Coordinates of N, CA, C and O in Angstrom, one line a residue:
X17 N 142.3 71.5 194.0 CA 142.1 70.0 194.1 C 143.3 69.6 193.0 O 143.4 70.1 192.0
X18 N 143.7 68.3 193.4 CA 144.7 67.7 192.5 C 144.6 66.4 192.5 O 143.6 65.6 193.0
X19 N 145.8 65.6 191.9 CA 145.8 64.3 192.1 C 144.9 63.4 191.0 O 144.5 64.1 190.1
X20 N 144.4 62.3 191.5 CA 143.6 61.4 190.5 C 142.4 62.1 190.1 O 141.9 61.9 188.9
X21 N 141.6 62.7 191.0 CA 140.3 63.4 190.7 C 140.5 64.3 189.5 O 139.7 64.4 188.8
X22 N 141.5 65.2 189.7 CA 141.7 66.2 188.5 C 142.1 65.5 187.4 O 141.6 66.1 186.4
X23 N 142.6 64.5 187.4 CA 142.9 63.7 186.0 C 141.9 63.4 185.2 O 141.5 63.5 184.0
X24 N 140.8 62.9 186.1 CA 139.4 62.4 185.5 C 138.5 63.5 185.2 O 137.5 63.3 184.6
X25 N 138.7 64.7 185.7 CA 137.7 65.7 185.5 C 138.2 66.8 184.5 O 137.8 67.8 184.3
X26 N 139.4 66.6 183.8 CA 140.1 67.4 183.1 C 139.2 67.9 181.8 O 139.6 69.0 181.3
X27 N 138.2 67.2 181.5 CA 137.3 67.7 180.4 C 135.9 68.2 180.8 O 135.0 68.2 180.1
X28 N 135.8 68.3 182.1 CA 134.5 68.6 182.8 C 134.0 70.0 182.3 O 132.9 70.2 182.2
X29 N 135.0 70.9 182.0 CA 134.6 72.2 181.3 C 134.3 72.1 179.9 O 133.7 73.1 179.3
X30 N 134.4 71.1 179.2 CA 134.1 70.9 177.7 C 132.7 70.5 177.4 O 132.4 69.4 177.7
X31 N 131.9 71.5 176.8 CA 130.6 71.1 176.6 C 130.4 70.1 175.4 O 129.3 69.3 175.5
X32 N 131.4 69.8 174.7 CA 131.2 68.7 173.7 C 131.1 67.3 174.5 O 130.6 66.4 174.0
X33 N 132.0 67.2 175.6 CA 131.9 65.9 176.4 C 130.6 65.7 177.0 O 130.1 64.5 177.0
X34 N 130.0 66.8 177.4 CA 128.7 66.6 178.0 C 127.7 66.1 176.9 O 126.8 65.1 177.2
X35 N 127.8 66.7 175.7 CA 127.0 66.3 174.7 C 127.1 64.9 174.2 O 126.3 64.2 173.9
X36 N 128.4 64.4 174.4 CA 128.8 62.9 174.2 C 127.9 62.2 175.1 O 127.3 61.0 174.6
X37 N 128.0 62.6 176.3 CA 127.1 61.8 177.3 C 125.7 61.7 177.1 O 124.9 60.8 177.2
X38 N 125.2 62.9 176.8 CA 123.6 63.0 176.6 C 123.4 62.1 175.4 O 122.3 61.5 175.2
X39 N 124.3 62.1 174.2 CA 123.8 61.4 173.2 C 123.8 59.8 173.6 O 123.0 59.1 173.0
X40 N 124.8 59.4 174.3 CA 125.1 58.0 174.7 C 123.8 57.7 175.7 O 123.2 56.7 175.4
X41 N 123.3 58.6 176.4 CA 122.2 58.3 177.3 C 120.8 58.3 176.7 O 119.9 57.7 177.0
X42 N 120.7 59.3 175.6 CA 119.4 59.4 175.0 C 119.1 58.8 173.7 O 117.8 58.6 173.4
X43 N 120.1 58.0 173.3 CA 119.8 57.3 172.0 C 118.8 56.0 172.5 O 119.3 55.5 173.6
X44 N 117.9 55.7 171.7 CA 117.7 56.0 170.2 C 116.9 57.2 170.0 O 116.4 57.3 168.8
X45 N 116.8 58.0 170.8 CA 116.0 59.4 170.6 C 116.9 60.3 169.9 O 117.4 61.3 170.4
X46 N 116.8 60.0 168.5 CA 117.5 60.7 167.6 C 116.8 61.4 166.6 O 115.9 60.6 165.9
X47 N 117.1 62.6 166.1 CA 116.4 63.1 164.9 C 117.4 63.6 164.0 O 118.5 64.1 164.4
X48 N 117.0 63.6 162.6 CA 117.9 64.1 161.7 C 117.3 65.5 161.2 O 116.2 65.7 161.0
X49 N 118.3 66.7 161.0 CA 117.9 67.8 160.5 C 118.1 67.9 159.1 O 119.2 67.8 158.7
X50 N 117.2 68.6 158.4 CA 117.3 68.7 157.0 C 117.1 70.1 157.0 O 116.3 71.0 157.4
X51 N 118.0 71.0 156.1 CA 118.0 72.3 155.8 C 116.8 72.6 155.2 O 116.4 72.0 154.3
X52 N 116.2 73.7 155.5 CA 114.9 74.2 155.0 C 115.1 74.7 153.5 O 116.3 75.3 153.2
X53 N 114.3 74.6 152.6 CA 114.4 75.0 151.3 C 114.5 76.5 151.3 O 115.3 77.1 150.4
X54 N 113.6 77.1 151.9 CA 113.6 78.7 151.8 C 114.2 79.2 153.1 O 114.1 78.4 154.2
X55 N 115.2 80.0 153.0 CA 116.0 80.5 154.1 C 115.1 81.1 155.3 O 115.6 81.1 156.3
X56 N 114.0 81.6 154.9 CA 113.1 82.1 156.0 C 112.3 81.0 156.7 O 111.7 81.3 157.9
X57 N 112.3 79.8 156.4 CA 111.5 78.7 157.1 C 112.5 78.0 158.1 O 113.7 77.9 157.6
X58 N 112.0 77.1 159.2 CA 112.9 76.5 159.8 C 113.3 75.2 159.2 O 112.6 74.8 158.3
X59 N 114.4 74.6 159.8 CA 114.8 73.2 159.3 C 113.7 72.3 159.6 O 112.9 72.5 160.4
X60 N 113.7 71.3 158.8 CA 112.7 70.1 159.2 C 113.6 68.9 159.8 O 114.6 68.9 159.6
X61 N 112.9 68.3 160.6 CA 113.4 67.2 161.5 C 112.6 66.0 161.1 O 111.5 65.9 161.0
X62 N 113.5 64.9 161.2 CA 112.9 63.6 160.9 C 113.4 62.5 161.9 O 114.4 62.5 162.4
X63 N 112.4 61.6 162.3 CA 112.7 60.5 163.3 C 112.5 59.2 162.7 O 111.4 59.1 161.9
X64 N 113.1 58.4 163.1 CA 112.8 56.8 162.8 C 113.5 56.3 161.5 O 113.9 57.0 160.5
X65 N 113.7 54.9 161.6 CA 114.2 54.3 160.5 C 113.1 54.0 159.5 O 111.9 54.2 159.6
X66 N 113.6 53.6 158.2 CA 112.6 53.6 157.1 C 111.9 54.6 156.6 O 112.4 55.5 156.2
X67 N 110.5 54.7 156.9 CA 109.7 55.7 156.6 C 109.9 56.8 157.6 O 109.0 56.6 158.6
X68 N 110.8 57.6 157.8 CA 111.1 58.5 158.7 C 109.7 59.7 158.8 O 109.4 59.8 157.7
X69 N 109.3 59.9 159.9 CA 108.3 60.9 160.0 C 108.8 62.3 160.5 O 109.7 62.2 161.2
X70 N 108.0 63.2 160.0 CA 108.6 64.5 160.4 C 107.9 65.0 161.7 O 106.9 64.6 162.2
X71 N 108.9 65.5 162.6 CA 108.7 66.0 163.7 C 109.1 67.5 163.8 O 109.8 68.1 163.1
X72 N 108.7 68.1 165.0 CA 108.9 69.6 165.1 C 109.5 69.7 166.6 O 109.2 69.0 167.5
X73 N 110.5 70.9 166.6 CA 111.0 71.1 167.9 C 110.0 72.0 168.6 O 109.2 72.8 168.0
X74 N 109.7 71.5 170.0 CA 108.7 72.2 170.8 C 109.0 73.8 170.8 O 110.0 74.1 170.9
X75 N 107.9 74.5 170.9 CA 108.2 76.0 170.8 C 108.8 76.6 172.1 O 109.5 77.6 172.1
X76 N 108.8 75.7 173.2 CA 109.6 76.1 174.4 C 111.1 75.8 174.3 O 111.7 76.2 175.3
X77 N 111.5 75.1 173.4 CA 112.9 74.7 173.3 C 113.7 75.8 172.7 O 113.3 76.6 171.9
X78 N 115.0 75.8 173.3 CA 115.9 76.7 172.8 C 116.3 76.5 171.4 O 116.8 77.4 170.6
X79 N 116.1 75.3 170.9 CA 116.3 75.0 169.4 C 115.3 75.2 168.6 O 115.5 75.0 167.4
X80 N 114.2 75.6 169.1 CA 113.1 75.9 168.1 C 113.4 77.2 167.2 O 114.0 77.9 167.7
X81 N 113.1 76.9 166.0 CA 113.4 78.0 165.0 C 114.7 77.8 164.4 O 115.2 78.6 163.7
X82 N 115.5 76.6 164.6 CA 116.8 76.4 164.0 C 116.5 76.6 162.3 O 115.7 75.8 162.0
X83 N 117.2 77.2 161.7 CA 117.2 77.4 160.3 C 118.0 76.4 159.6 O 117.7 76.3 158.4
X84 N 119.2 76.1 160.2 CA 120.1 75.1 159.4 C 120.7 74.3 160.5 O 120.8 74.8 161.6
X85 N 121.4 73.2 160.1 CA 122.2 72.5 161.2 C 123.3 73.4 161.9 O 123.9 74.0 161.0
X86 N 123.3 73.4 163.2 CA 124.4 74.3 163.8 C 125.9 73.5 163.7 O 125.8 72.4 163.8
X87 N 126.8 74.2 163.1 CA 128.1 73.9 163.0 C 128.1 72.9 161.8 O 129.1 72.0 161.7
X88 N 127.1 72.8 161.0 CA 127.0 71.5 160.3 C 126.7 70.3 160.9 O 126.7 69.2 160.3
X89 N 126.2 70.5 162.0 CA 125.7 69.1 162.8 C 124.4 68.9 162.4 O 123.4 69.6 162.9
X90 N 124.2 67.7 161.8 CA 122.7 67.5 161.3 C 121.8 66.6 162.1 O 120.8 66.0 161.8
X91 N 122.1 66.6 163.4 CA 121.2 65.9 164.3 C 121.0 66.4 165.6 O 121.7 67.3 166.1
X92 N 120.0 65.9 166.3 CA 119.6 66.4 167.6 C 119.1 65.1 168.4 O 118.6 64.2 167.8
X93 N 119.5 65.1 169.6 CA 118.9 64.2 170.5 C 117.8 64.7 171.4 O 118.0 65.8 171.7
X94 N 116.8 63.9 171.7 CA 115.9 64.6 172.6 C 115.5 63.6 173.7 O 115.6 62.3 173.5
X95 N 114.8 64.3 174.8 CA 114.3 63.4 175.9 C 112.9 63.0 175.8 O 112.7 61.9 176.0
X96 N 112.2 63.6 175.1 CA 110.8 63.3 175.1 C 110.0 63.8 173.6 O 110.4 64.8 173.1
X97 N 109.2 62.9 173.2 CA 108.4 63.4 172.0 C 106.9 63.3 172.5 O 106.5 62.4 173.1
X98 N 106.3 64.5 172.2 CA 104.9 64.6 172.6 C 104.1 64.9 171.5 O 104.4 65.5 170.5
X99 N 102.7 64.4 171.3 CA 102.0 64.8 170.3 C 100.8 65.7 170.8 O 100.1 65.3 171.8
X100 N 100.6 66.8 170.2 CA 99.4 67.6 170.4 C 98.9 67.9 169.0 O 98.6 66.8 168.3
X101 N 98.9 68.9 168.3 CA 98.4 69.2 167.1 C 99.6 68.6 166.0 O 99.4 68.2 165.0
X102 N 100.7 68.6 166.6 CA 101.9 68.1 165.7 C 102.8 67.1 166.7 O 102.4 67.2 167.9
X103 N 103.5 66.4 166.3 CA 104.6 65.7 167.1 C 105.8 66.6 167.3 O 106.4 66.8 166.4
X104 N 106.1 66.8 168.6 CA 107.1 67.7 169.0 C 108.2 67.0 169.8 O 107.9 66.1 170.6
X105 N 109.4 67.5 169.7 CA 110.4 66.9 170.4 C 110.8 67.9 171.5 O 110.8 69.2 171.3
X106 N 111.0 67.6 172.8 CA 111.3 68.4 173.7 C 112.5 68.2 174.4 O 113.1 66.9 174.3
X107 N 113.1 69.1 175.1 CA 114.5 69.0 175.6 C 115.6 68.3 174.6 O 116.1 67.3 174.7
X108 N 116.0 69.1 173.6 CA 116.8 68.7 172.5 C 118.1 69.2 172.7 O 118.4 70.3 173.3
X109 N 119.1 68.5 172.1 CA 120.5 68.9 172.1 C 121.2 68.5 170.7 O 121.0 67.5 170.4
X110 N 121.6 69.5 170.2 CA 122.2 69.5 168.8 C 123.7 68.5 168.9 O 124.3 68.8 170.0
X111 N 123.7 67.5 168.2 CA 125.0 66.6 168.3 C 125.6 66.5 166.9 O 125.1 66.4 165.9
X112 N 127.0 66.4 167.1 CA 127.9 66.2 166.0 C 127.6 64.7 165.4 O 127.5 63.7 166.1
X113 N 127.9 64.6 164.1 CA 127.9 63.4 163.4 C 128.9 62.4 164.1 O 128.4 61.1 164.5
X114 N 130.2 62.7 164.4 CA 131.0 61.8 165.0 C 130.7 61.4 166.4 O 130.9 60.2 166.7
X115 N 129.9 62.3 167.0 CA 129.4 61.9 168.4 C 128.3 60.5 168.2 O 128.3 59.7 168.9
X116 N 127.5 60.9 167.2 CA 126.5 59.7 166.9 C 127.3 58.5 166.5 O 126.9 57.4 166.9
X117 N 128.3 58.6 165.7 CA 129.0 57.6 165.3 C 129.8 56.8 166.5 O 129.8 55.6 166.5
X118 N 130.4 57.5 167.5 CA 131.0 56.9 168.6 C 129.9 56.5 169.8 O 130.3 55.4 170.2
X119 N 128.9 57.1 169.9 CA 128.0 56.8 171.0 C 126.6 56.3 170.5 O 125.9 56.0 171.3
X120 N 126.4 56.1 169.3 CA 125.1 55.7 168.7 C 125.1 54.2 168.6 O 125.8 53.3 169.3
X121 N 124.1 53.7 168.1 CA 123.8 52.4 167.7 C 124.8 51.6 166.9 O 125.8 52.3 166.4
X122 N 124.4 50.5 166.4 CA 125.4 49.7 165.6 C 125.3 50.3 164.2 O 124.3 51.0 163.8
X123 N 126.5 50.4 163.4 CA 126.6 51.1 162.1 C 127.4 50.3 161.2 O 128.0 49.5 161.6
X124 N 127.0 50.6 159.9 CA 127.7 49.7 158.8 C 128.3 50.8 157.8 O 127.7 52.0 157.8
X125 N 129.2 50.5 157.1 CA 129.7 51.4 156.1 C 129.4 50.8 154.8 O 129.9 49.5 154.5
X126 N 129.1 51.6 153.8 CA 129.1 51.3 152.4 C 130.1 52.1 151.7 O 129.7 53.3 151.6
X127 N 131.2 51.8 151.2 CA 132.1 52.6 150.5 C 131.7 53.0 149.1 O 132.1 54.2 148.8
X128 N 131.0 52.2 148.3 CA 130.6 52.7 147.0 C 129.1 52.5 146.9 O 128.5 51.5 147.4
X129 N 128.4 53.3 146.2 CA 128.9 54.6 145.6 C 128.9 55.9 146.4 O 129.3 56.8 146.0
X130 N 128.2 55.7 147.5 CA 128.0 57.0 148.3 C 128.9 57.4 149.4 O 128.6 58.3 150.1
X131 N 129.9 56.5 149.8 CA 130.8 56.7 151.0 C 130.0 57.0 152.1 O 130.2 58.1 152.8
X132 N 129.0 56.2 152.5 CA 128.1 56.5 153.5 C 128.2 55.4 154.6 O 128.4 54.3 154.5
X133 N 128.1 56.0 155.8 CA 128.0 55.3 157.0 C 126.6 55.3 157.4 O 125.9 56.4 157.6
X134 N 126.0 54.3 157.8 CA 124.6 54.2 158.4 C 124.6 53.8 159.8 O 124.9 52.7 160.2
X135 N 123.9 54.5 160.7 CA 123.6 54.1 162.2 C 122.3 53.7 162.2 O 121.4 54.3 161.9
X136 N 122.1 52.4 162.8 CA 121.0 51.8 163.0 C 120.1 51.6 161.7 O 118.9 51.9 161.8
X137 N 120.7 51.7 160.6 CA 120.1 51.4 159.3 C 119.5 52.8 158.6 O 119.1 52.7 157.6
X138 N 119.4 53.8 159.4 CA 118.8 55.0 158.8 C 119.5 56.3 159.0 O 119.2 57.2 158.1
X139 N 120.3 56.4 160.0 CA 121.1 57.7 160.0 C 122.2 57.7 159.1 O 123.0 56.8 159.1
X140 N 122.3 58.7 158.1 CA 123.4 58.7 157.3 C 124.4 59.9 157.5 O 124.1 60.8 157.9
X141 N 125.8 59.2 157.3 CA 126.7 60.2 157.5 C 127.8 59.9 156.5 O 128.3 58.7 156.1
X142 N 128.1 60.8 155.5 CA 129.0 60.7 154.4 C 130.4 61.0 154.9 O 130.7 62.1 155.4
X143 N 131.2 59.9 154.8 CA 132.6 60.1 155.2 C 133.5 59.4 154.1 O 133.2 58.4 153.6
X144 N 134.7 59.9 154.1 CA 135.8 59.2 153.3 C 136.0 57.8 154.0 O 136.1 57.8 155.3
X145 N 136.3 56.7 153.2 CA 136.5 55.5 153.8 C 137.7 55.5 155.1 O 137.4 54.8 156.0
X146 N 138.7 56.1 154.8 CA 139.7 56.1 155.8 C 139.2 56.8 157.2 O 139.6 56.2 158.2
X147 N 138.3 57.8 157.0 CA 137.8 58.3 158.3 C 136.9 57.5 158.9 O 136.9 57.2 160.1
X148 N 136.0 56.7 158.0 CA 135.2 55.8 158.6 C 135.8 54.6 159.4 O 135.3 54.1 160.4
X149 N 137.0 54.1 158.6 CA 137.8 53.0 159.4 C 138.4 53.6 160.5 O 138.3 52.7 161.6
X150 N 138.8 54.6 160.7 CA 139.4 55.2 162.0 C 138.4 55.3 163.0 O 138.5 54.9 164.1
X151 N 137.2 55.9 162.8 CA 136.2 56.0 163.7 C 135.5 54.5 164.1 O 135.3 54.3 165.3
X152 N 135.7 53.6 163.3 CA 135.2 52.3 163.5 C 136.1 51.6 164.5 O 135.8 51.1 165.4
X153 N 137.4 51.9 164.3 CA 138.6 51.4 165.3 C 138.3 52.0 166.6 O 138.4 51.3 167.6
X154 N 138.1 53.3 166.5 CA 137.8 54.1 167.8 C 136.6 53.5 168.6 O 136.6 53.6 169.8
X155 N 135.7 53.2 167.8 CA 134.4 52.7 168.4 C 134.6 51.4 169.2 O 134.1 51.1 170.2
X156 N 135.4 50.6 168.4 CA 135.7 49.1 169.2 C 136.5 49.5 170.2 O 136.3 48.7 171.3
X157 N 137.4 50.3 170.2 CA 138.2 50.7 171.4 C 137.3 51.2 172.6 O 137.5 50.8 173.8
X158 N 136.5 52.2 172.3 CA 135.6 52.6 173.2 C 134.7 51.5 173.9 O 134.4 51.2 175.2
X159 N 134.0 50.7 172.9 CA 133.2 49.4 173.5 C 134.0 48.6 174.3 O 133.6 48.1 175.5
X160 N 135.2 48.3 174.0 CA 136.2 47.3 174.8 C 136.5 48.0 176.1 O 136.4 47.6 177.3
X161 N 136.9 49.4 176.2 CA 137.1 50.1 177.2 C 135.9 50.1 178.3 O 136.2 49.9 179.5
X162 N 134.9 50.4 177.8 CA 133.5 50.4 178.6 C 133.4 49.1 179.2 O 133.0 48.9 180.5
X163 N 133.4 48.1 178.5 CA 133.0 46.7 178.9 C 134.0 46.3 179.8 O 133.9 45.7 180.8
X164 N 135.4 46.7 179.7 CA 136.4 46.4 180.7 C 136.1 47.0 181.9 O 136.3 46.3 183.1
X165 N 135.7 48.3 181.9 CA 135.6 49.0 183.2 C 134.4 48.2 184.0 O 134.3 48.0 185.2
X166 N 133.2 48.0 183.1 CA 132.1 47.3 183.9 C 132.5 45.9 184.3 O 132.1 45.6 185.6
X167 N 133.3 45.1 183.6 CA 133.6 43.7 184.1 C 134.5 43.9 185.3 O 134.5 43.2 186.2
X168 N 135.5 44.9 185.3 CA 136.4 44.9 186.4 C 135.7 45.5 187.7 O 136.3 45.3 188.8
X169 N 134.7 46.1 187.6 CA 134.0 46.4 189.0 C 133.0 45.6 189.5 O 132.5 45.7 190.5
X170 N 132.7 44.6 188.6 CA 131.7 43.6 188.9 C 132.2 42.7 190.1 O 133.3 42.6 190.2
X171 N 131.4 41.8 190.8 CA 132.0 40.9 191.7 C 132.4 39.6 191.0 O 132.0 39.2 189.9
X172 N 133.4 39.0 191.5 CA 134.0 37.7 191.2 C 133.9 36.7 192.4 O 133.7 37.3 193.5
X173 N 133.7 35.4 191.9 CA 133.5 34.5 193.0 C 134.7 34.3 193.8 O 134.9 34.0 195.1
X174 N 135.9 34.2 193.2 CA 137.1 33.8 193.9 C 138.2 34.7 193.3 O 138.7 34.5 192.4
X175 N 138.5 35.9 194.1 CA 139.3 36.8 193.4 C 140.9 36.3 193.5 O 141.8 37.0 192.9
X176 N 141.3 35.3 194.3 CA 142.6 34.8 194.2 C 142.9 34.1 193.0 O 144.1 33.9 192.5
X177 N 142.0 33.4 192.3 CA 142.3 32.6 190.9 C 141.6 33.4 189.7 O 142.0 33.1 188.7
X178 N 140.9 34.3 190.0 CA 140.2 35.1 188.8 C 140.8 36.4 188.6 O 141.2 37.1 189.3
X179 N 141.4 36.5 187.3 CA 141.9 37.7 186.9 C 140.8 38.6 186.3 O 140.3 38.1 185.2
X180 N 140.6 39.8 186.6 CA 139.6 40.8 186.1 C 140.3 41.5 184.8 O 141.5 41.7 185.1
X181 N 139.5 41.8 183.8 CA 140.2 42.6 182.8 C 140.5 44.0 183.4 O 139.8 44.5 184.3
X182 N 141.4 44.7 182.7 CA 142.0 45.9 183.4 C 142.1 47.0 182.3 O 142.8 46.5 181.3
X183 N 141.8 48.2 182.5 CA 142.2 49.3 181.7 C 143.1 50.2 182.5 O 142.6 50.7 183.6
X184 N 144.2 50.5 182.0 CA 145.0 51.5 182.8 C 144.5 53.1 182.7 O 143.8 53.3 181.8
X185 N 144.8 53.9 183.7 CA 144.6 55.2 183.4 C 145.1 55.9 182.5 O 144.4 56.7 181.7
X186 N 146.3 55.4 181.9 CA 146.9 55.9 180.6 C 146.0 55.7 179.5 O 145.8 56.4 178.5
X187 N 145.7 54.5 179.3 CA 144.7 53.9 178.2 C 143.3 54.8 178.3 O 142.8 55.3 177.3
X188 N 142.6 54.8 179.5 CA 141.6 55.6 179.6 C 141.7 57.0 179.2 O 140.8 57.6 178.5
X189 N 142.7 57.7 179.6 CA 142.9 59.1 179.3 C 143.2 59.3 177.9 O 142.7 60.3 177.3
X190 N 144.0 58.5 177.3 CA 144.1 58.6 175.7 C 142.9 58.4 175.0 O 142.5 59.2 174.2
X191 N 141.9 57.5 175.4 CA 140.7 57.2 174.9 C 139.7 58.6 175.0 O 139.3 59.2 174.1
X192 N 139.7 59.1 176.1 CA 139.1 60.2 176.5 C 139.4 61.5 175.8 O 138.7 62.2 175.3
X193 N 140.9 61.5 175.8 CA 141.4 62.7 175.0 C 141.1 62.7 173.5 O 140.8 63.6 172.8
X194 N 141.2 61.5 172.9 CA 140.7 61.1 171.5 C 139.2 61.5 171.2 O 139.1 62.3 170.2
X195 N 138.4 61.2 172.1 CA 136.9 61.6 171.8 C 136.8 63.1 172.1 O 136.1 63.6 171.0
X196 N 137.5 63.7 173.0 CA 137.4 65.1 173.0 C 137.9 65.8 171.8 O 137.3 66.7 171.2
X197 N 139.0 65.2 171.3 CA 139.4 65.8 169.9 C 138.7 65.7 168.7 O 138.3 66.6 168.0
X198 N 138.0 64.5 168.5 CA 137.4 64.4 167.3 C 135.9 64.8 167.3 O 135.2 65.1 166.4
X199 N 135.2 65.0 168.7 CA 133.9 65.6 168.8 C 133.9 67.0 168.9 O 133.0 67.7 169.1
X200 N 135.1 67.8 168.8 CA 135.2 69.2 168.9 C 135.0 69.8 167.7 O 135.3 69.4 166.6
X201 N 134.0 70.9 167.7 CA 133.5 71.5 166.4 C 134.7 72.1 165.8 O 135.6 72.8 166.5
X202 N 134.8 72.2 164.4 CA 135.8 72.8 163.7 C 135.6 74.3 163.8 O 134.4 74.6 163.5
X203 N 136.4 74.9 164.0 CA 136.3 76.4 164.2 C 136.4 77.1 163.0 O 137.1 76.9 162.2

């Protein structure tokens, strides 16, 4: 297979791109992982803004028993939260901080004193100011591209006089390639 279809599927083998889509679709179902104090006990998970409440990974999940954040990634997105004896997260996927920043909710940056980016007011990512500025620009580019695609596929009343916004294939591929690059775990 070749042509246009292969251009748009060139990252289909990349599990990090699938994780980006899961993050985008499952937010605000996000939990923060804290490394356990004792090496023999599992990591602790917290959900929610403000007074975050502790939750647990469901025993049937492949992520049950995580001892520390995978690849240093301190977040999971989840499909379902259920309460039995405890509050459990089901259908979880570990996600990278940059993925949360690119596909998460609104975020703000405070450069002093903690060099911290906060997503939705509670998710913290410590980043150097330059990296935060670059990710902010990439996020604006992503938001613009997605809005442009949605607007360009919607109906118009009079196509002869209305100009629809447009994103070129080159712009789209540059954006997707950039996302693939920054969300790839460091080896």
